[in-house]
mmCIF file of C-alpha atoms and ligand atoms in Angstrom:
data_model
loop_
_atom_site.group_PDB
_atom_site.id
_atom_site.type_symbol
_atom_site.label_atom_id
_atom_site.label_comp_id
_atom_site.label_asym_id
_atom_site.label_seq_id
_atom_site.Cartn_x
_atom_site.Cartn_y
_atom_site.Cartn_z
ATOM 1 C CA MET A 1 -0.123 -0.071 -0.066
ATOM 2 C CA THR A 2 1.382 3.531 -1.075
ATOM 3 C CA ALA A 3 1.598 6.285 1.326
ATOM 4 C CA SER A 4 -0.974 8.180 -0.545
ATOM 5 C CA VAL A 5 -3.680 5.519 -0.426
ATOM 6 C CA GLU A 6 -3.045 5.137 3.407
ATOM 7 C CA GLU A 7 -3.291 8.912 3.941
ATOM 8 C CA GLN A 8 -6.429 8.867 1.541
ATOM 9 C CA GLN A 9 -8.011 6.196 4.166
ATOM 10 C CA PHE A 10 -7.395 8.514 7.133
ATOM 11 C CA THR A 11 -9.028 11.542 5.610
ATOM 12 C CA ASP A 12 -12.075 9.309 4.700
ATOM 13 C CA LEU A 13 -12.401 7.767 7.973
ATOM 14 C CA ILE A 14 -12.149 11.333 9.567
ATOM 15 C CA ALA A 15 -14.594 12.715 7.042
ATOM 16 C CA ALA A 16 -16.774 9.928 7.793
ATOM 17 C CA ASP A 17 -16.800 10.815 11.579
ATOM 18 C CA SER A 18 -15.202 7.399 12.168
ATOM 19 C CA ARG A 19 -12.655 6.538 14.408
ATOM 20 C CA ILE A 20 -8.765 6.123 13.800
ATOM 21 C CA GLU A 21 -7.502 3.013 15.640
ATOM 22 C CA PRO A 22 -3.688 2.460 16.854
ATOM 23 C CA ARG A 23 -3.003 -0.006 14.038
ATOM 24 C CA ASP A 24 -4.198 2.547 11.271
ATOM 25 C CA TRP A 25 -1.823 4.599 9.439
ATOM 26 C CA MET A 26 -2.158 8.452 10.606
ATOM 27 C CA PRO A 27 0.344 11.509 9.763
ATOM 28 C CA ASP A 28 3.157 12.337 11.986
ATOM 29 C CA ALA A 29 1.339 15.534 12.863
ATOM 30 C CA TYR A 30 -1.532 14.000 14.106
ATOM 31 C CA ARG A 31 0.173 11.341 16.345
ATOM 32 C CA LYS A 32 2.308 13.994 17.965
ATOM 33 C CA THR A 33 -0.790 16.437 18.485
ATOM 34 C CA LEU A 34 -2.204 13.416 20.143
ATOM 35 C CA VAL A 35 0.671 12.421 22.277
ATOM 36 C CA ARG A 36 0.876 15.884 23.621
ATOM 37 C CA GLN A 37 -2.485 16.511 24.389
ATOM 38 C CA ILE A 38 -3.034 13.164 25.844
ATOM 39 C CA SER A 39 -0.144 13.176 27.936
ATOM 40 C CA GLN A 40 -0.649 16.478 29.190
ATOM 41 C CA HIS A 41 -4.223 15.702 30.105
ATOM 42 C CA ALA A 42 -2.783 12.497 31.945
ATOM 43 C CA HIS A 43 -0.450 14.584 34.018
ATOM 44 C CA SER A 44 -3.023 17.199 34.792
ATOM 45 C CA GLU A 45 -5.238 14.287 36.150
ATOM 46 C CA ILE A 46 -1.999 13.097 38.291
ATOM 47 C CA ILE A 47 -1.016 16.555 39.461
ATOM 48 C CA GLY A 48 -4.628 17.466 40.182
ATOM 49 C CA MET A 49 -4.722 15.142 42.980
ATOM 50 C CA GLN A 50 -2.268 17.030 45.045
ATOM 51 C CA PRO A 51 -4.428 20.264 46.076
ATOM 52 C CA GLU A 52 -7.045 17.772 47.227
ATOM 53 C CA SER A 53 -5.325 14.853 48.757
ATOM 54 C CA ASN A 54 -3.904 17.501 51.186
ATOM 55 C CA TRP A 55 -7.372 17.897 52.528
ATOM 56 C CA ILE A 56 -8.077 14.305 53.128
ATOM 57 C CA THR A 57 -6.815 14.190 56.861
ATOM 58 C CA ARG A 58 -8.883 17.605 57.624
ATOM 59 C CA ALA A 59 -11.920 16.965 55.503
ATOM 60 C CA PRO A 60 -14.805 17.780 58.254
ATOM 61 C CA SER A 61 -16.794 14.418 58.718
ATOM 62 C CA LEU A 62 -16.323 10.840 58.141
ATOM 63 C CA LYS A 63 -18.625 11.415 55.244
ATOM 64 C CA ARG A 64 -16.443 14.239 53.679
ATOM 65 C CA LYS A 65 -13.405 12.160 54.080
ATOM 66 C CA ALA A 66 -14.784 9.149 52.273
ATOM 67 C CA ILE A 67 -16.101 10.955 49.277
ATOM 68 C CA LEU A 68 -12.917 13.020 48.919
ATOM 69 C CA ILE A 69 -11.033 9.760 48.966
ATOM 70 C CA ALA A 70 -12.726 8.160 46.431
ATOM 71 C CA LYS A 71 -12.927 11.497 44.262
ATOM 72 C CA VAL A 72 -8.877 11.657 44.452
ATOM 73 C CA GLN A 73 -8.748 7.816 43.644
ATOM 74 C CA ASP A 74 -10.811 8.328 40.601
ATOM 75 C CA GLU A 75 -8.320 11.213 39.293
ATOM 76 C CA ALA A 76 -5.651 8.511 39.408
ATOM 77 C CA GLY A 77 -7.613 6.296 37.401
ATOM 78 C CA HIS A 78 -8.185 9.010 34.992
ATOM 79 C CA GLY A 79 -4.521 9.359 34.773
ATOM 80 C CA LEU A 80 -3.843 5.801 34.358
ATOM 81 C CA TYR A 81 -6.339 5.407 31.599
ATOM 82 C CA LEU A 82 -5.208 8.442 29.812
ATOM 83 C CA TYR A 83 -1.315 7.380 29.627
ATOM 84 C CA SER A 84 -2.516 3.923 28.441
ATOM 85 C CA ALA A 85 -4.327 5.681 25.553
ATOM 86 C CA ALA A 86 -1.098 7.478 25.084
ATOM 87 C CA GLN A 87 0.868 4.674 24.970
ATOM 88 C CA THR A 88 -1.000 3.177 22.012
ATOM 89 C CA LEU A 89 0.653 5.815 19.960
ATOM 90 C CA GLY A 90 4.128 4.613 20.681
ATOM 91 C CA THR A 91 5.259 6.724 23.628
ATOM 92 C CA SER A 92 5.991 4.855 27.001
ATOM 93 C CA ARG A 93 4.863 5.410 30.191
ATOM 94 C CA ASP A 94 8.488 6.096 31.185
ATOM 95 C CA GLU A 95 8.972 8.759 28.835
ATOM 96 C CA MET A 96 5.881 10.776 29.745
ATOM 97 C CA THR A 97 6.841 10.479 33.529
ATOM 98 C CA ASP A 98 10.403 11.498 32.713
ATOM 99 C CA ALA A 99 9.356 14.644 30.910
ATOM 100 C CA LEU A 100 6.739 15.542 33.600
ATOM 101 C CA ILE A 101 9.129 15.015 36.380
ATOM 102 C CA ALA A 102 11.898 17.159 34.548
ATOM 103 C CA GLY A 103 9.700 19.885 34.121
ATOM 104 C CA ARG A 104 9.421 19.695 30.253
ATOM 105 C CA ALA A 105 5.935 18.326 30.196
ATOM 106 C CA ARG A 106 2.487 20.576 30.675
ATOM 107 C CA TYR A 107 -0.209 19.970 32.823
ATOM 108 C CA SER A 108 -3.338 21.946 33.657
ATOM 109 C CA SER A 109 -2.102 25.590 35.114
ATOM 110 C CA ILE A 110 -5.401 25.568 37.237
ATOM 111 C CA PHE A 111 -3.560 22.987 39.691
ATOM 112 C CA ASN A 112 -0.478 25.592 40.128
ATOM 113 C CA TYR A 113 -3.150 27.492 42.375
ATOM 114 C CA PRO A 114 -3.205 26.341 46.404
ATOM 115 C CA ALA A 115 -6.092 25.367 48.093
ATOM 116 C CA PRO A 116 -5.953 26.880 51.559
ATOM 117 C CA SER A 117 -9.495 26.332 52.785
ATOM 118 C CA TRP A 118 -11.876 23.411 52.897
ATOM 119 C CA ALA A 119 -14.382 25.446 50.779
ATOM 120 C CA ASP A 120 -11.402 25.226 48.104
ATOM 121 C CA ILE A 121 -12.446 21.341 47.802
ATOM 122 C CA GLY A 122 -15.925 22.781 46.789
ATOM 123 C CA SER A 123 -14.699 25.525 44.446
ATOM 124 C CA ILE A 124 -12.420 22.548 42.868
ATOM 125 C CA GLY A 125 -15.032 20.179 42.493
ATOM 126 C CA TRP A 126 -17.781 22.857 41.072
ATOM 127 C CA LEU A 127 -15.413 25.012 39.086
ATOM 128 C CA VAL A 128 -12.719 23.068 37.958
ATOM 129 C CA ASP A 129 -14.311 19.609 37.429
ATOM 130 C CA GLY A 130 -17.206 21.466 35.935
ATOM 131 C CA ALA A 131 -14.928 23.118 33.213
ATOM 132 C CA ALA A 132 -13.279 20.151 32.960
ATOM 133 C CA ILE A 133 -16.491 18.405 31.815
ATOM 134 C CA CYS A 134 -17.438 21.069 29.317
ATOM 135 C CA ASN A 135 -13.724 20.614 27.825
ATOM 136 C CA GLN A 136 -14.138 17.190 27.782
ATOM 137 C CA VAL A 137 -17.735 16.149 26.932
ATOM 138 C CA PRO A 138 -16.756 16.588 23.257
ATOM 139 C CA LEU A 139 -13.696 14.666 23.501
ATOM 140 C CA CYS A 140 -15.579 11.611 23.929
ATOM 141 C CA ARG A 141 -16.049 11.837 20.244
ATOM 142 C CA ALA A 142 -12.318 12.652 19.538
ATOM 143 C CA SER A 143 -11.360 10.983 16.278
ATOM 144 C CA TYR A 144 -8.666 8.807 17.870
ATOM 145 C CA GLY A 145 -10.435 5.692 19.456
ATOM 146 C CA PRO A 146 -8.642 5.009 22.650
ATOM 147 C CA TYR A 147 -8.846 8.767 23.670
ATOM 148 C CA GLY A 148 -12.358 8.977 22.941
ATOM 149 C CA ARG A 149 -13.174 5.983 24.883
ATOM 150 C CA ALA A 150 -11.258 6.835 27.881
ATOM 151 C CA MET A 151 -13.258 10.086 28.022
ATOM 152 C CA VAL A 152 -16.459 8.334 28.192
ATOM 153 C CA ARG A 153 -15.827 6.858 31.659
ATOM 154 C CA ILE A 154 -13.898 9.902 32.735
ATOM 155 C CA CYS A 155 -16.869 12.132 32.108
ATOM 156 C CA LYS A 156 -19.008 10.095 34.050
ATOM 157 C CA GLU A 157 -16.843 10.542 37.051
ATOM 158 C CA GLU A 158 -16.339 13.900 36.382
ATOM 159 C CA SER A 159 -20.263 14.605 36.675
ATOM 160 C CA PHE A 160 -19.963 12.974 40.517
ATOM 161 C CA HIS A 161 -16.990 15.112 40.839
ATOM 162 C CA GLN A 162 -18.859 18.532 39.937
ATOM 163 C CA ARG A 163 -21.906 17.588 42.065
ATOM 164 C CA GLN A 164 -19.816 16.688 45.181
ATOM 165 C CA GLY A 165 -18.218 20.150 44.756
ATOM 166 C CA PHE A 166 -21.626 21.849 44.545
ATOM 167 C CA GLU A 167 -22.794 20.019 47.447
ATOM 168 C CA ILE A 168 -20.035 21.094 49.682
ATOM 169 C CA LEU A 169 -20.650 24.669 48.652
ATOM 170 C CA LEU A 170 -24.291 24.507 49.330
ATOM 171 C CA GLU A 171 -23.929 23.081 52.540
ATOM 172 C CA LEU A 172 -21.361 25.997 53.595
ATOM 173 C CA MET A 173 -23.771 28.299 52.110
ATOM 174 C CA GLN A 174 -26.649 27.332 53.986
ATOM 175 C CA GLY A 175 -24.150 27.453 57.277
ATOM 176 C CA THR A 176 -23.106 30.434 59.263
ATOM 177 C CA ALA A 177 -21.773 33.754 58.032
ATOM 178 C CA ALA A 178 -18.303 32.675 58.638
ATOM 179 C CA GLN A 179 -18.926 29.429 56.335
ATOM 180 C CA ARG A 180 -20.695 31.663 53.598
ATOM 181 C CA GLU A 181 -17.857 34.107 53.719
ATOM 182 C CA MET A 182 -15.489 30.996 53.283
ATOM 183 C CA ALA A 183 -17.349 29.802 50.357
ATOM 184 C CA GLN A 184 -17.533 33.141 48.594
ATOM 185 C CA GLU A 185 -14.189 33.726 49.321
ATOM 186 C CA SER A 186 -12.930 30.709 47.644
ATOM 187 C CA VAL A 187 -15.069 31.203 44.607
ATOM 188 C CA ASN A 188 -13.624 34.371 44.095
ATOM 189 C CA ARG A 189 -10.038 33.036 44.088
ATOM 190 C CA TRP A 190 -11.114 30.180 41.755
ATOM 191 C CA TYR A 191 -13.374 31.595 39.373
ATOM 192 C CA TRP A 192 -10.888 33.255 36.683
ATOM 193 C CA PRO A 193 -8.514 30.712 36.770
ATOM 194 C CA ALA A 194 -11.234 28.117 35.889
ATOM 195 C CA LEU A 195 -12.282 30.326 32.973
ATOM 196 C CA MET A 196 -8.401 30.278 31.722
ATOM 197 C CA MET A 197 -8.754 26.413 31.696
ATOM 198 C CA PHE A 198 -10.141 26.426 28.384
ATOM 199 C CA GLY A 199 -7.190 27.943 26.909
ATOM 200 C CA PRO A 200 -6.414 31.445 25.220
ATOM 201 C CA PRO A 201 -8.811 33.322 23.397
ATOM 202 C CA ASP A 202 -9.839 31.752 19.722
ATOM 203 C CA ASP A 203 -7.722 34.524 17.950
ATOM 204 C CA ASP A 204 -4.976 33.418 19.900
ATOM 205 C CA SER A 205 -5.009 29.862 19.915
ATOM 206 C CA PRO A 206 -2.615 28.696 16.546
ATOM 207 C CA ASN A 207 -3.399 24.800 17.188
ATOM 208 C CA SER A 208 -6.965 24.636 17.413
ATOM 209 C CA ALA A 209 -7.935 24.788 13.708
ATOM 210 C CA GLN A 210 -5.802 21.987 12.699
ATOM 211 C CA SER A 211 -7.089 20.266 15.904
ATOM 212 C CA MET A 212 -10.655 20.749 14.801
ATOM 213 C CA LYS A 213 -10.013 19.761 11.284
ATOM 214 C CA TRP A 214 -8.851 16.248 12.692
ATOM 215 C CA LYS A 215 -11.725 16.159 14.637
ATOM 216 C CA ILE A 216 -9.456 15.844 17.856
ATOM 217 C CA LYS A 217 -11.304 19.364 19.014
ATOM 218 C CA ARG A 218 -14.805 19.906 18.211
ATOM 219 C CA HIS A 219 -15.655 23.521 19.712
ATOM 220 C CA SER A 220 -13.147 26.490 20.102
ATOM 221 C CA ASN A 221 -12.020 27.832 23.317
ATOM 222 C CA ASP A 222 -14.097 30.755 23.790
ATOM 223 C CA GLU A 223 -17.257 28.762 22.720
ATOM 224 C CA LEU A 224 -16.527 25.899 25.545
ATOM 225 C CA ARG A 225 -15.663 29.056 27.905
ATOM 226 C CA GLN A 226 -19.167 30.486 27.016
ATOM 227 C CA ARG A 227 -21.069 26.944 27.553
ATOM 228 C CA PHE A 228 -19.382 26.829 30.850
ATOM 229 C CA VAL A 229 -20.567 30.422 32.042
ATOM 230 C CA ASN A 230 -23.905 29.575 31.060
ATOM 231 C CA MET A 231 -23.925 26.683 33.163
ATOM 232 C CA LEU A 232 -22.410 28.394 36.000
ATOM 233 C CA VAL A 233 -24.847 31.502 36.330
ATOM 234 C CA PRO A 234 -28.030 29.360 37.346
ATOM 235 C CA GLN A 235 -26.296 27.239 39.538
ATOM 236 C CA ALA A 236 -24.315 30.022 41.454
ATOM 237 C CA ALA A 237 -27.997 31.747 41.838
ATOM 238 C CA VAL A 238 -28.991 28.418 43.587
ATOM 239 C CA LEU A 239 -25.957 28.578 45.808
ATOM 240 C CA GLY A 240 -26.417 32.144 46.716
ATOM 241 C CA VAL A 241 -22.741 32.801 45.751
ATOM 242 C CA THR A 242 -21.686 35.941 43.435
ATOM 243 C CA LEU A 243 -19.486 35.268 40.389
ATOM 244 C CA PRO A 244 -16.592 37.877 40.921
ATOM 245 C CA ASP A 245 -17.171 39.352 37.218
ATOM 246 C CA PRO A 246 -18.841 43.020 37.560
ATOM 247 C CA ASP A 247 -19.157 43.301 33.591
ATOM 248 C CA LEU A 248 -20.981 39.485 33.544
ATOM 249 C CA ARG A 249 -24.083 40.223 31.900
ATOM 250 C CA PHE A 250 -26.787 38.515 29.856
ATOM 251 C CA ASN A 251 -26.608 39.924 26.412
ATOM 252 C CA GLU A 252 -30.018 39.832 24.529
ATOM 253 C CA ALA A 253 -28.772 40.201 21.054
ATOM 254 C CA THR A 254 -26.473 37.536 21.297
ATOM 255 C CA GLN A 255 -28.304 35.414 23.671
ATOM 256 C CA LEU A 256 -24.913 34.737 25.279
ATOM 257 C CA TYR A 257 -23.378 36.081 28.458
ATOM 258 C CA ASP A 258 -20.685 39.054 27.952
ATOM 259 C CA LEU A 259 -17.695 38.197 30.045
ATOM 260 C CA GLY A 260 -15.441 41.003 31.742
ATOM 261 C CA GLU A 261 -11.665 40.697 30.599
ATOM 262 C CA ILE A 262 -9.620 37.685 31.486
ATOM 263 C CA ASP A 263 -5.947 38.671 32.787
ATOM 264 C CA TRP A 264 -4.279 36.660 30.117
ATOM 265 C CA THR A 265 -0.812 37.813 31.778
ATOM 266 C CA GLU A 266 -1.615 35.816 34.839
ATOM 267 C CA PHE A 267 -1.994 32.685 32.698
ATOM 268 C CA HIS A 268 1.160 33.039 30.604
ATOM 269 C CA GLU A 269 2.864 33.575 34.380
ATOM 270 C CA VAL A 270 1.590 30.455 35.566
ATOM 271 C CA LEU A 271 2.048 28.688 32.227
ATOM 272 C CA ALA A 272 5.976 29.665 32.100
ATOM 273 C CA GLY A 273 6.106 28.344 35.633
ATOM 274 C CA ARG A 274 5.747 31.119 37.808
ATOM 275 C CA GLY A 275 2.174 30.415 39.420
ATOM 276 C CA PRO A 276 2.036 30.237 43.274
ATOM 277 C CA ALA A 277 2.417 26.297 43.482
ATOM 278 C CA ASN A 278 4.397 25.178 40.311
ATOM 279 C CA ALA A 279 7.343 24.557 42.091
ATOM 280 C CA GLN A 280 5.597 22.830 44.905
ATOM 281 C CA ARG A 281 3.596 20.864 42.861
ATOM 282 C CA LEU A 282 6.581 19.474 40.556
ATOM 283 C CA GLN A 283 8.581 18.786 43.822
ATOM 284 C CA ARG A 284 5.908 16.565 45.480
ATOM 285 C CA ARG A 285 5.553 14.523 42.102
ATOM 286 C CA ARG A 286 9.202 14.111 42.090
ATOM 287 C CA ASP A 287 9.290 13.009 45.703
ATOM 288 C CA ALA A 288 6.553 10.508 45.059
ATOM 289 C CA HIS A 289 8.466 9.217 41.903
ATOM 290 C CA ASP A 290 11.305 8.628 44.432
ATOM 291 C CA ASP A 291 9.520 7.041 47.240
ATOM 292 C CA GLY A 292 7.750 4.614 44.894
ATOM 293 C CA ARG A 293 11.186 3.333 43.495
ATOM 294 C CA TRP A 294 11.065 0.403 45.316
ATOM 295 C CA VAL A 295 7.613 -0.714 44.334
ATOM 296 C CA ARG A 296 8.422 -0.178 40.804
ATOM 297 C CA GLU A 297 11.736 -2.366 41.207
ATOM 298 C CA ALA A 298 9.764 -5.191 42.934
ATOM 299 C CA ALA A 299 6.972 -5.287 40.372
ATOM 300 C CA ALA A 300 9.628 -5.622 37.945
ATOM 301 C CA ALA A 301 11.442 -8.156 39.663
ATOM 302 C CA TYR A 302 8.430 -10.109 40.096
ATOM 303 C CA ALA A 303 7.165 -9.954 36.420
ATOM 304 C CA HIS A 304 10.515 -11.058 35.558
ATOM 305 C CA LYS A 305 10.649 -14.190 37.487
ATOM 306 C CA MET A 306 7.197 -14.951 36.364
ATOM 307 C CA ALA A 307 8.198 -14.902 32.601
ATOM 308 C CA ALA A 308 11.268 -16.955 33.482
ATOM 309 C CA LYS A 309 8.754 -19.539 35.000
ATOM 310 C CA PRO A 310 7.801 -22.864 32.852
ATOM 311 C CA ALA A 311 4.595 -22.397 30.923
ATOM 312 C CA THR A 312 2.882 -25.374 32.783
ATOM 313 C CA ASP A 313 3.851 -23.573 36.285
ATOM 314 C CA THR A 314 2.041 -20.078 35.350
ATOM 315 C CA ALA A 315 -0.952 -21.762 33.904
ATOM 316 C CA ASP A 316 -1.420 -23.715 37.336
ATOM 317 C CA ALA A 317 -0.517 -20.612 39.550
ATOM 318 C CA ASP A 318 -3.942 -20.139 41.387
ATOM 319 C CA VAL A 319 -4.539 -23.978 41.958
ATOM 320 C CA PRO A 320 -2.828 -25.249 45.068
ATOM 321 C CA ASN A 321 -0.040 -27.090 44.011
ATOM 322 C CA GLU A 322 -0.677 -31.106 44.360
ATOM 323 C CA ALA A 323 0.081 -32.351 40.805
ATOM 324 C CA ALA A 324 2.994 -30.181 39.844
ATOM 325 C CA SER A 325 6.172 -31.822 41.464
HETATM 326 FE FE1 FE2 B 1 -10.434 13.707 36.583
HETATM 327 FE FE1 FE2 B 2 -12.347 15.185 38.629
#
């Protein structure tokens, strides 16, 4: 098969809204874009565990603790599905991990903000997981099969995350004046960084057009940001919190919300590694990698031992050993 026939097949599959699978031919740039996007996404899930796991021991009740543990565990699972999806493109897990701990890989900037109050666990669920859902639901239809399929399960779990965050804030907003103040203060800090999660404005997003052509991405950054704000406004009203944008108002002509100016300087600063918690997050990830070295070595030694065993032995591995001599 000549390259051009393969290329035509690829183009046809994309045009038919069908899926590209790991064994299919694909342009190098498509593969590279996917590896970058999926691995960044995986890193975000893993780094995103940090601000929340930090609150597990301090969660205000046993119920909250159990929910938070389950949520943080979900994020680890998301990271694993996504690393697996990226591996189908020929990049090893080790390469991706090395890039992350060496500071060469990106992850979502939102996780470079600290979570100093309990209400932040509510805001992260409501705003950060909420923004993630808006971004990720269209990715369930991404043209690359393993990515799209991973996203289906991830999105189901993200909906639970978003609701648990909303529910934390709701309970605080129905509490004492100090609790309401804590919730509002937290929403004030997370609102703008959550809007930045959709990426730069459309006219400053050079890779978007190609990703949309390849049907990896289905909507523009600004479109998704709009959709997110549309979802937030009625929910904020139920909560009784104010979204910290004095310019936010419904535009009758466009039937959309007009938003205030986003501080893109802050976005670029955090992206460049100068956010409030970049160094701390990366250091924690490096330490965890070092602390886990003995587990990886033990697992590899065990796998090696099992591989060296005669086949009959491994076939009977679960059976109490009478027949084998
Ligand atoms: Fe997640
Ligand atoms: Fe989540």
